[in-house]
XYZ file of C-alpha atoms in Angstrom:
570
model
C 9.888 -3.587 -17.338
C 12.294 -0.752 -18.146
C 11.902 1.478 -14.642
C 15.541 1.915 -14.072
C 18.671 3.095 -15.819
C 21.730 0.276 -15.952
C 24.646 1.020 -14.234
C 27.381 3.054 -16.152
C 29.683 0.000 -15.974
C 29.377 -3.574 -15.062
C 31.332 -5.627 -12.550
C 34.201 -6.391 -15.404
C 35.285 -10.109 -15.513
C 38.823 -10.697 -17.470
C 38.396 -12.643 -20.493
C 40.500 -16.104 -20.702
C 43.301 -15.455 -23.499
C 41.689 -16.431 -26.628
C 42.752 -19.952 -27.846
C 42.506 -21.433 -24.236
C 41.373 -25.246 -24.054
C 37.604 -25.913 -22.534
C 39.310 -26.880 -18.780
C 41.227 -23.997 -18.789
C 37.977 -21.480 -19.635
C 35.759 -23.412 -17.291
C 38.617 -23.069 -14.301
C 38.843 -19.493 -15.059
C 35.107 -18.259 -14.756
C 34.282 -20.582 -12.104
C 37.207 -18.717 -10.513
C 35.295 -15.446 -11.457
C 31.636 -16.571 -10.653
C 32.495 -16.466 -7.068
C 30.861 -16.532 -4.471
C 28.714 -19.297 -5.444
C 26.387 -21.492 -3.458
C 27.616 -24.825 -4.931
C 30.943 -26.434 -4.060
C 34.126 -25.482 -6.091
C 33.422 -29.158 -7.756
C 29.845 -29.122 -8.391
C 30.351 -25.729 -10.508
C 32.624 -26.808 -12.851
C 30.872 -29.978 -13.053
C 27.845 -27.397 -13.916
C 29.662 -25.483 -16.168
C 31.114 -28.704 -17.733
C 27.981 -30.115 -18.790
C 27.418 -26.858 -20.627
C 30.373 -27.559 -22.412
C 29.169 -30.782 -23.403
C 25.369 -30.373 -24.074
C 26.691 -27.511 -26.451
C 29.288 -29.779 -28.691
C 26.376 -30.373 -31.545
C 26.498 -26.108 -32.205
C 29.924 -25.382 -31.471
C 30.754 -22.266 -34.145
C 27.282 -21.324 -34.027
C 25.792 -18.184 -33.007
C 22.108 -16.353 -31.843
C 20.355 -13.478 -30.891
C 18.659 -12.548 -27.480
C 17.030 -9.558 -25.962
C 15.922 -8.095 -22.693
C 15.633 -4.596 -21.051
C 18.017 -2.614 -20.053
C 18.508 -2.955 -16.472
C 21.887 -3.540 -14.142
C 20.846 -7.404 -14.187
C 20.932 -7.475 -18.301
C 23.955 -5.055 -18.296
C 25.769 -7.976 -16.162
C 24.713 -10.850 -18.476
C 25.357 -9.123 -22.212
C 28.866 -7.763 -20.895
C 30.119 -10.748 -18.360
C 27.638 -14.018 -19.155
C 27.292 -13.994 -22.895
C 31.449 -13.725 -23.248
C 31.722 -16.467 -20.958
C 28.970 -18.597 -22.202
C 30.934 -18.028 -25.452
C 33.918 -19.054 -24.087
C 32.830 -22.214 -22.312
C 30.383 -23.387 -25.231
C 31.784 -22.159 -29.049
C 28.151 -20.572 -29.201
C 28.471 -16.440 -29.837
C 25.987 -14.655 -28.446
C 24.419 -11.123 -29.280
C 22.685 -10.145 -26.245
C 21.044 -6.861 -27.274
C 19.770 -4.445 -24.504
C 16.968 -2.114 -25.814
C 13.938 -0.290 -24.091
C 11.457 -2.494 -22.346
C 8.394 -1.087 -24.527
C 10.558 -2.011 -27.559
C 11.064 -5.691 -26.275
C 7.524 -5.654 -25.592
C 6.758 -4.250 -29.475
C 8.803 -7.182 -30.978
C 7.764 -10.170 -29.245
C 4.489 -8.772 -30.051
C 5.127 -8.692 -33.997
C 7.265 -12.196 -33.919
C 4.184 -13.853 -32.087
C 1.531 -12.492 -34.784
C 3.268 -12.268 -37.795
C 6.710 -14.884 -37.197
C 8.942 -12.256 -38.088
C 12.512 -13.655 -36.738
C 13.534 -10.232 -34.464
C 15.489 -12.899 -31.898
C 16.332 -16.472 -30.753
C 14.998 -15.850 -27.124
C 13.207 -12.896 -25.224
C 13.864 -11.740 -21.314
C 9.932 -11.281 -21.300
C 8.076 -10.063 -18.376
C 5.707 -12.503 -16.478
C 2.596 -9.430 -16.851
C 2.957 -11.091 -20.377
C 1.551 -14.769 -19.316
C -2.298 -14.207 -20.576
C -0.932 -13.602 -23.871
C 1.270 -16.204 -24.037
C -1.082 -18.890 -22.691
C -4.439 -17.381 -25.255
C -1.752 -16.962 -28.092
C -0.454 -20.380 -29.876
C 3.042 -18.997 -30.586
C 4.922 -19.730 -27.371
C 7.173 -22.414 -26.529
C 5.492 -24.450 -23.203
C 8.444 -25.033 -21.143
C 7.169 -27.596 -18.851
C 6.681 -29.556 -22.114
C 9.579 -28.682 -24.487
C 11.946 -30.029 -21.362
C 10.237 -33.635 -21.459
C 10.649 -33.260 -25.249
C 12.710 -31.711 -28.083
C 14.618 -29.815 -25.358
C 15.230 -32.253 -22.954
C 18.874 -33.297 -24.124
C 19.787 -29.475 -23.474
C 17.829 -29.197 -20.124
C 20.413 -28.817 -17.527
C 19.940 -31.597 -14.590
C 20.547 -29.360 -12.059
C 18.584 -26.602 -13.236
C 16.581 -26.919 -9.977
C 13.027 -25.746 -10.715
C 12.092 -25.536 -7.066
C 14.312 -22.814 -6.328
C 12.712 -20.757 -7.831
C 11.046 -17.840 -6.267
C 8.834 -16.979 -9.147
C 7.677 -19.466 -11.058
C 4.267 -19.116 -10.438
C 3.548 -15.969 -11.548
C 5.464 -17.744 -15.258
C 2.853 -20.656 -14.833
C -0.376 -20.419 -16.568
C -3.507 -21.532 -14.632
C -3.489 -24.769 -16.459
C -0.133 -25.595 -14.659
C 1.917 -24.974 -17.843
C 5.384 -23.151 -17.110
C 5.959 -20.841 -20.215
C 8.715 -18.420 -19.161
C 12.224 -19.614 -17.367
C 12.436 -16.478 -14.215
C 15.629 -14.664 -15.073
C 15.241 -11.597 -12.306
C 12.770 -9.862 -9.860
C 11.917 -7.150 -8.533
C 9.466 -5.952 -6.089
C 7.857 -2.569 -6.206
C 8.240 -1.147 -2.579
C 8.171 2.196 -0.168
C 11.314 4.300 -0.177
C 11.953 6.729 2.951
C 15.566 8.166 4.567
C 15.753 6.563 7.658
C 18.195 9.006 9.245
C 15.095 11.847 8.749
C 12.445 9.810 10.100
C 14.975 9.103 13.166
C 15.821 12.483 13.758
C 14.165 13.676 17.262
C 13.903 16.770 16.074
C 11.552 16.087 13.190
C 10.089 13.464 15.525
C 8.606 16.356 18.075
C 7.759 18.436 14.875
C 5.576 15.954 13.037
C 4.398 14.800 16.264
C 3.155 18.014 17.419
C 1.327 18.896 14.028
C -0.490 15.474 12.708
C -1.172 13.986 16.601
C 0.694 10.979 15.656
C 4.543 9.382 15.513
C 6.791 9.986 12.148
C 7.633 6.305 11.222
C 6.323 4.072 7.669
C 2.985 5.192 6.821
C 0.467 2.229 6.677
C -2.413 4.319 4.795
C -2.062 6.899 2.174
C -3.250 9.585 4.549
C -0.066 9.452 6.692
C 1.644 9.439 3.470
C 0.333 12.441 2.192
C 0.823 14.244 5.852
C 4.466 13.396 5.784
C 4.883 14.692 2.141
C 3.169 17.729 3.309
C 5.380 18.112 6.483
C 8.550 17.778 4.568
C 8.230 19.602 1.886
C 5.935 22.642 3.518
C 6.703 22.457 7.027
C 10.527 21.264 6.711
C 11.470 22.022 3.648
C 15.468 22.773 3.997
C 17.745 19.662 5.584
C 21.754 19.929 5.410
C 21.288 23.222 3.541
C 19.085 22.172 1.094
C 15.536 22.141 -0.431
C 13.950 18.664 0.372
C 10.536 17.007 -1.152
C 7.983 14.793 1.027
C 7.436 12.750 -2.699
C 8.700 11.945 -5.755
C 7.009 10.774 -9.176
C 7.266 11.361 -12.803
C 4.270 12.688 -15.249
C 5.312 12.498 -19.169
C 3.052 11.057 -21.308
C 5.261 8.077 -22.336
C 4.832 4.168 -22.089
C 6.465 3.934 -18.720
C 3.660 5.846 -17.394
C 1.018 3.063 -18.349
C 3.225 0.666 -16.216
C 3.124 3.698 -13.188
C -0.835 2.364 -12.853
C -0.971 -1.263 -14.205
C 1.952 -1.959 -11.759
C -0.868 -1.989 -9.247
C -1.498 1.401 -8.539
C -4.889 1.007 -8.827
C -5.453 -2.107 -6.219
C -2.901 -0.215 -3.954
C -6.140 2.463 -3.669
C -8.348 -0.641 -2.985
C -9.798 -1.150 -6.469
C -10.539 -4.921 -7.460
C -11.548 -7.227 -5.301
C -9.495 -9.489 -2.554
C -7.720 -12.846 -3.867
C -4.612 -14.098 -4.318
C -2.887 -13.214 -6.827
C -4.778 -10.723 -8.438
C -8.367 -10.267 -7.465
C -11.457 -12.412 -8.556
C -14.025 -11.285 -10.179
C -12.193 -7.553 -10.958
C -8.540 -7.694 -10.727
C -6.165 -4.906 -10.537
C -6.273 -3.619 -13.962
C -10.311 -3.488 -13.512
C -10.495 -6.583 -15.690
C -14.138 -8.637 -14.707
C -13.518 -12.274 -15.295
C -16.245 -14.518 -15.795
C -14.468 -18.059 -15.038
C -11.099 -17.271 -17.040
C -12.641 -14.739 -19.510
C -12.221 -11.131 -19.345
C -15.761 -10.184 -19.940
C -15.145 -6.168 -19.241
C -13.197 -3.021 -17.772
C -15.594 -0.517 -17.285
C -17.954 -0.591 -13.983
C -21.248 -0.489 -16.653
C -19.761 -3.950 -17.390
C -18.906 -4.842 -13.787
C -15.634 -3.910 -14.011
C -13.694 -0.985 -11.937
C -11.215 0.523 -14.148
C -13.316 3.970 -13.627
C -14.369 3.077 -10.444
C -14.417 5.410 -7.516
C -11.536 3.430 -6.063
C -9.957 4.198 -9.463
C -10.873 7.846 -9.911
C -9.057 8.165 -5.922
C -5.890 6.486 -7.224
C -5.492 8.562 -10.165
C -6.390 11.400 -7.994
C -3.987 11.444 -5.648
C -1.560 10.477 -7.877
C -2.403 14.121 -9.581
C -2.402 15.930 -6.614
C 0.929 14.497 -4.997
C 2.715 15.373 -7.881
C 1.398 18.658 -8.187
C 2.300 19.684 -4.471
C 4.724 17.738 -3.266
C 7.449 16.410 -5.820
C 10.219 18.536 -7.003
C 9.507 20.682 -9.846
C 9.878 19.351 -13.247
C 8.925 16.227 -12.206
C 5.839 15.892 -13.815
C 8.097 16.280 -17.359
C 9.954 13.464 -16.853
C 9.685 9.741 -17.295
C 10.671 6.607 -15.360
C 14.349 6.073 -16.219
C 14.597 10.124 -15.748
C 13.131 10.492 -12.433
C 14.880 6.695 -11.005
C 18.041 8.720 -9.777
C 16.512 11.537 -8.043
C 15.808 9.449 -4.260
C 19.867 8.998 -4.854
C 20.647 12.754 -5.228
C 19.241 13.306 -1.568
C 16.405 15.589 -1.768
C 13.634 13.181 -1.112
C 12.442 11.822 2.223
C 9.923 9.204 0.505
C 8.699 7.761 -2.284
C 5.200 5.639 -2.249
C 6.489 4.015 -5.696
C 10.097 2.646 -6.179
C 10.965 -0.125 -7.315
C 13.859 -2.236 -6.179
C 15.664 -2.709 -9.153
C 17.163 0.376 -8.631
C 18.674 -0.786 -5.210
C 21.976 -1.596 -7.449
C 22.101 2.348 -8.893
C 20.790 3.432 -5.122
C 23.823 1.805 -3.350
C 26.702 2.729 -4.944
C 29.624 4.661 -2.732
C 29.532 8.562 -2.550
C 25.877 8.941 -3.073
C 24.563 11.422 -0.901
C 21.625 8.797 0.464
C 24.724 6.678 1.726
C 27.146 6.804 4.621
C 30.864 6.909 3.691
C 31.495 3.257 4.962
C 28.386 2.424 2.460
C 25.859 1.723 4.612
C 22.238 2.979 3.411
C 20.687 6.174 4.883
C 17.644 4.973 3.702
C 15.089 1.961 4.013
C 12.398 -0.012 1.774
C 9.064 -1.125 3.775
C 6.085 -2.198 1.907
C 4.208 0.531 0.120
C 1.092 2.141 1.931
C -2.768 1.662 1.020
C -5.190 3.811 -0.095
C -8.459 4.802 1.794
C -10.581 2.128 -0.309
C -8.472 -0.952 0.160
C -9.115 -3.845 2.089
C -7.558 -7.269 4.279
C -7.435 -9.690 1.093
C -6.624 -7.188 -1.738
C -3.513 -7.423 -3.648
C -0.443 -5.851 -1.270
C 2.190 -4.601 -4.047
C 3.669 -5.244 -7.743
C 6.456 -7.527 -8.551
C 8.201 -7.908 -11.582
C 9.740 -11.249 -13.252
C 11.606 -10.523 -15.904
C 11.816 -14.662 -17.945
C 13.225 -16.433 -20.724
C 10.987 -16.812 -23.107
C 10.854 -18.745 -26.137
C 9.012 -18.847 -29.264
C 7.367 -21.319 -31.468
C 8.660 -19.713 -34.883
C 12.645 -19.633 -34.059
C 13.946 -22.988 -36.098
C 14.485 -25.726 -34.012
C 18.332 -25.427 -33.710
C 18.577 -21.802 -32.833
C 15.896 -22.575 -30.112
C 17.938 -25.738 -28.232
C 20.975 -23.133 -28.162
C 19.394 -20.298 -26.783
C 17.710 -22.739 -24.081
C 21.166 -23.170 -23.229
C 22.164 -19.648 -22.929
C 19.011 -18.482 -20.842
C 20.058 -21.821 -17.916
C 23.271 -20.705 -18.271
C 22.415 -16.744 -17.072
C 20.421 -18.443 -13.801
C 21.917 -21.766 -13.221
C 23.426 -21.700 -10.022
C 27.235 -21.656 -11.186
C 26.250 -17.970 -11.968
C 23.535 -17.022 -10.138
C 24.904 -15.671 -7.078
C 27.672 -13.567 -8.269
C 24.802 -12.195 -10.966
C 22.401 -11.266 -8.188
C 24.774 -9.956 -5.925
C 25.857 -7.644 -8.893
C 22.102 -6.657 -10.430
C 20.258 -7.715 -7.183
C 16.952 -8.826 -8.420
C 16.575 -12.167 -7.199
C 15.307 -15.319 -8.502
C 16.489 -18.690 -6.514
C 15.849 -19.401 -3.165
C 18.790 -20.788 -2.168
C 21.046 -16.992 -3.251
C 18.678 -15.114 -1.048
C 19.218 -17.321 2.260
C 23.301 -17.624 1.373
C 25.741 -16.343 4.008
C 27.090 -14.260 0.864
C 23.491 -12.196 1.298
C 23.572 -12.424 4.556
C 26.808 -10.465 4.679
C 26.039 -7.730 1.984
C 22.171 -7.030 3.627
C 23.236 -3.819 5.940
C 23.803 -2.636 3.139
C 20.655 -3.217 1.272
C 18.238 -1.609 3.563
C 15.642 -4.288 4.009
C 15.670 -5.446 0.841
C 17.013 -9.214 1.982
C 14.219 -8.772 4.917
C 12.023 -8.492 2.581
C 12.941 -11.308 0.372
C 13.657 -13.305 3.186
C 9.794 -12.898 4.580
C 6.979 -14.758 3.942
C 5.133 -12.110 2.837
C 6.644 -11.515 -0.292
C 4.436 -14.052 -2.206
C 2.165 -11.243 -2.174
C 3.392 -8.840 -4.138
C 2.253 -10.214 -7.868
C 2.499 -9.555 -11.240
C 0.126 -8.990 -13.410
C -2.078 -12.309 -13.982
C -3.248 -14.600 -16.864
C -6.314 -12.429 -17.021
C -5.028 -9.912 -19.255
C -5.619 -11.609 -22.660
C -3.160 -9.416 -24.680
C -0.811 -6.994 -22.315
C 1.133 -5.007 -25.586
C -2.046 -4.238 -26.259
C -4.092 -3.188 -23.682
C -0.888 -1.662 -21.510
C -1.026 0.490 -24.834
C -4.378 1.861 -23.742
C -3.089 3.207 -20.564
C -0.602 5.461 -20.726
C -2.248 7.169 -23.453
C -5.233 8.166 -21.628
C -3.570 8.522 -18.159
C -1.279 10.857 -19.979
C -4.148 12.900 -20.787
C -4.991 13.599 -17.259
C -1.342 13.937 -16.171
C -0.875 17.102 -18.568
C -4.120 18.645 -17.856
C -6.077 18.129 -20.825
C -8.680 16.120 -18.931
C -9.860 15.525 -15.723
C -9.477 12.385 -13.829
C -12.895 10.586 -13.967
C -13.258 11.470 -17.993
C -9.260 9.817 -18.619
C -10.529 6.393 -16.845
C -14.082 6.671 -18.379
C -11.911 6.914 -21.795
C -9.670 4.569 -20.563
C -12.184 2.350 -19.442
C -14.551 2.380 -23.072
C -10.807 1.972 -24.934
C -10.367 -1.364 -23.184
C -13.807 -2.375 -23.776
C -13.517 -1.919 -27.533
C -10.310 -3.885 -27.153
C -11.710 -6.890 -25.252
C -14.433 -7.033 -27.905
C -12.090 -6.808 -30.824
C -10.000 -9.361 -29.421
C -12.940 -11.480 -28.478
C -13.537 -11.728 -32.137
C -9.564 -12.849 -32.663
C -8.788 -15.202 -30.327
C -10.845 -18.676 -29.862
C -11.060 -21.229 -26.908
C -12.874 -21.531 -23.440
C -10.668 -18.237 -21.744
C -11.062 -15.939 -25.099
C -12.411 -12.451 -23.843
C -16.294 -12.304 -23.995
C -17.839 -8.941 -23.839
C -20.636 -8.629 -21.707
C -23.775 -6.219 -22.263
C -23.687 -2.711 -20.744
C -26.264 -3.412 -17.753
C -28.120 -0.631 -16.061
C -26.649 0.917 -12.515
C -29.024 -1.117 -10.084
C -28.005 -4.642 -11.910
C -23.990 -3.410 -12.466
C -23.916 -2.642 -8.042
C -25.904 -5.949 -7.589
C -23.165 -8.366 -8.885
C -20.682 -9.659 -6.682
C -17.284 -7.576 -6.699
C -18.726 -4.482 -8.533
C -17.417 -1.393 -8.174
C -17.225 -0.112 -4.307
C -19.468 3.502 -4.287
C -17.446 6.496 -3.097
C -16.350 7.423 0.207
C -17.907 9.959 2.439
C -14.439 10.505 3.877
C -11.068 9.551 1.621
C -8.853 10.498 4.354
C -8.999 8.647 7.067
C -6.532 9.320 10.123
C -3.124 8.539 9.297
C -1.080 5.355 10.564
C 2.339 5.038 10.829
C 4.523 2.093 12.081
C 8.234 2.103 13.524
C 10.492 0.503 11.226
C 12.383 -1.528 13.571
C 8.666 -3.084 14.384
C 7.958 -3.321 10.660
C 11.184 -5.731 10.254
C 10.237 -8.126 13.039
C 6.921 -8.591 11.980
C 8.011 -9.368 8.198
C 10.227 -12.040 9.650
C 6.845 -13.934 10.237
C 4.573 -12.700 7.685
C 2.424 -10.493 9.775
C 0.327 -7.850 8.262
C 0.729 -4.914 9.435
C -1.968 -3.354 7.559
């Protein structure tokens, strides 16, 4: 999704003089595509076979699209030149806003209408793509009419992601291009500062460290920006968060906001029966949103989230925050006025960690950290931890034949492992296995704070996309920000934007019901009565006498060991 700006430039790679033979452009980016974890050999044999497999298309050209993000700013600028170079094939790699990708691969699914050759789609799009007859299955199009341009050493299993591209029948429909998870953001060198430790220690009864539940959260918002509120000579904020009623707010809550309250029930990856949209599934149809239908999209759990979402912004973020959207308020952390943030994703660790920034010593090393994102007072052992993003090559069923075989090639090409460390050590979002545990990562993670713990630890399997039960994301995600920007500028109150929200996706899951066919089509179940709604398994939680429990806080230092063997620390 489009949460982050792209970096003002990209790592710049020298083009080979034009006219050079295919040996000489193959020595000079394997030269440039360093460090790499394959052999000076097995890369050019890599990038070789490109060469080859492209011969039949040589003077040809396509289209592709993805988000703009430091990852797709790398690729468009440095991979789609090369690519060129190595193969004949041009390649227009457009960069546009993430709701716009989203829009188009919409239209070319329904209506065929050739927008581009290949998509970077993300994975929250897999229950449209496996209800919807228009995309290309991957697992099968590489046994078949793609298999002579299927690299050999494309190395499915390294993968980090593919499951969350993998429909529940086992089909793979999306090729993982980056990741990101969505994580807790603090400044390490205030949390370690004994002065503030004595201070917070002495008002809240407990230590300053990574809150575990949203109630120490909240305290150490309060305490920095009430009780603190000027560090190094200037005004500071306990929080930061954005408000405008925009698209990118819709992805603010489906991104698992609401399951980070404790809405939904537990399951792996994303709640069974009511997952973390509020979605009751019946088997693998959606059969409702709203608690009347057994859902929990206006639960209480639901009507907490949005809540405190409200109220942190309100009292605790800087001003004007609530006027701006995601890409707007993404540098702010870096400008070194905030001590946390509850919701940040790590996409932005590229933008976050360049020299000068005021969040970063002047040898480079981070001031600040990344732990896993506290839970809310309703949430329990089971429920879904945290968001993660793939971003995935995706291919349709309406691009002609031809145009589809090249831009298979192109999409291997921008995550085959001739590439793939030198991209993800540029963008650093993630997708093979074997970059993360590279002595190239190793080296660069000081300066990453936590993020290569993190991606090193078991635990990150946890953090999910959104699942196949969302029958058609452009759609429903439309619902969302829409009515949750209703409550963000005041014009309704909490409970009334979910109830609104939660009757909108109703109507939606019965109009699509009516649209789509086969055994996981949506099936809208009656309305039931409050006594029959409460007595089916995984309905709606009631409220809480108390929704702020004690705070709990962890040291970071402790956090880190414990990720190193999957613990929960919750």
């Amino acid at each position: 999704m489009q949460r982050r700006p792209a970096l003002a430039a990209c790592a710049a790679l020298a083009l080979p003089p034009h006219g050079w033979g295919a040996r000489d452009a193959i020595a000079h980016w394997a030269a440039q595509f360093q460090p790499s974890t394959l052999s000076a050999q097995a890369q050019r044999e890599e990038l070789a076979w490109f060469r080859a497999a492209a011969a039949p298309f040589r003077g040809q050209s396509i289209k592709v699209v993805a988000e703009i993000i430091d990852t797709h700013e790398y690729e468009a600028k440095v991979l789609a030149p090369a690519f060129s170079e190595i193969t004949g094939i041009q390649v227009q790699h457009d960069l546009i806003p993430e709701g716009e990708v989203v829009r188009r691969i919409r239209e070319q699914m329904l209506k065929g209408t050739p927008h581009y050759d290949a998509y970077v789609n993300d994975s929250d799009l897999i229950g449209t793509h496996w209800r919807y007859d228009a995309t290309l299955v991957l697992s099968d199009w590489m046994r078949g009419e793609g298999r002579a341009q299927t690299l050999p050493t494309l190395d499915l299993k390294d993968f980090i992601g593919l499951a969350f591209t993998t429909a529940p029948n086992g089909d793979l429909y999306q090729l993982p291009d980056q990741q990101f998870a969505n994580l807790y953001w603090f400044r390490h060198d205030w949390f370690s500062r004994p002065d503030l430790q004595r201070r917070f220690q002495t008002r809240y009864g407990y230590a300053l460290g990574v809150p575990l539940n949203w109630s120490a959260y909240e305290d150490i918002a309060e305490f920095f920006t009430h009780e603190v509120q000027r560090l190094d000579g200037r005004r500071v904020y306990g929080h930061m968060d954005y408000g405008k009623r925009d698209p990118s707010l819709g992805w603010r809550f489906t991104d698992a906001w609401l399951s980070m309250a404790g809405q939904g029930s537990p399951g792996y990856p994303n709640g069974l029966p009511v997952d973390e949209w509020g979605i009751r599934m019946e088997g693998c149809r959606p059969v409702g949103a709203s608690v009347a239908r057994g859902g929990g999209t206006n639960s209480p759990a639901a009507r907490y989230a949005l809540e405190r979402y409200l109220d942190w912004l309100r009292r605790f973020a800087p001003p004007g925050a609530a006027e701006l959207d995601f890409n707007q308020a993404g540098p702010v952390p870096g400008q070194g006025a905030i001590a946390q943030q509850i919701f940040w994703y790590t996409a932005f660790t590229a933008a976050m960690s360049k020299p000068g920034l005021p969040v970063n010593h002047a040898d480079g090393r981070p001031k600040w950290r990344v732990a896993p994102s506290p839970h809310g007072a309703y949430w329990q052992s089971g429920m879904q931890r945290g968001y993660q993003d793939v971003g995935a090559w995706t291919l349709l069923k309406s691009t002609p034949l031809a145009r589809r075989r090249m831009a298979w090639l192109y999409a291997q090409f921008c995550v085959c492992k001739a590439v793939s460390l030198k991209k993800s050590l540029t963008g650093l979002t993630f997708v093979r296995e074997s970059d993360i545990r590279s002595e190239a990562m190793t080296r660069l993670a000081p300066r990453l704070g936590g993020l290569v713990e993190f991606y090193r630890s078991p635990s990150r399997v946890y953090w999910t996309p959104t699942g196949p039960n969302v029958p058609d994301y452009p759609e429903l995600a439309e619902l969302w920000w829409q009515h949750i920007g209703m409550a963000s500028e005041g014009r309704v109150g909490a409970q009334q934007a979910l109830d609104d929200l939660a009757e909108a996706m109703d109507a939606s899951l019965a109009r699509l019901a009516r649209s789509q066919s086969g055994p996981c089509a949506p099936r809208l179940r009656e309305r039931l009565a409050e006594a029959q709604w409460q007595a089916l398994p995984g309905a709606a939680r009631p409220r809480l006498a108390n929704e702020k429990p004690p705070g709990r806080t962890i040291a970071y230092e402790r956090l880190l060991r414990m990720w190193q063997f999957g613990s929960d620390a919750k």
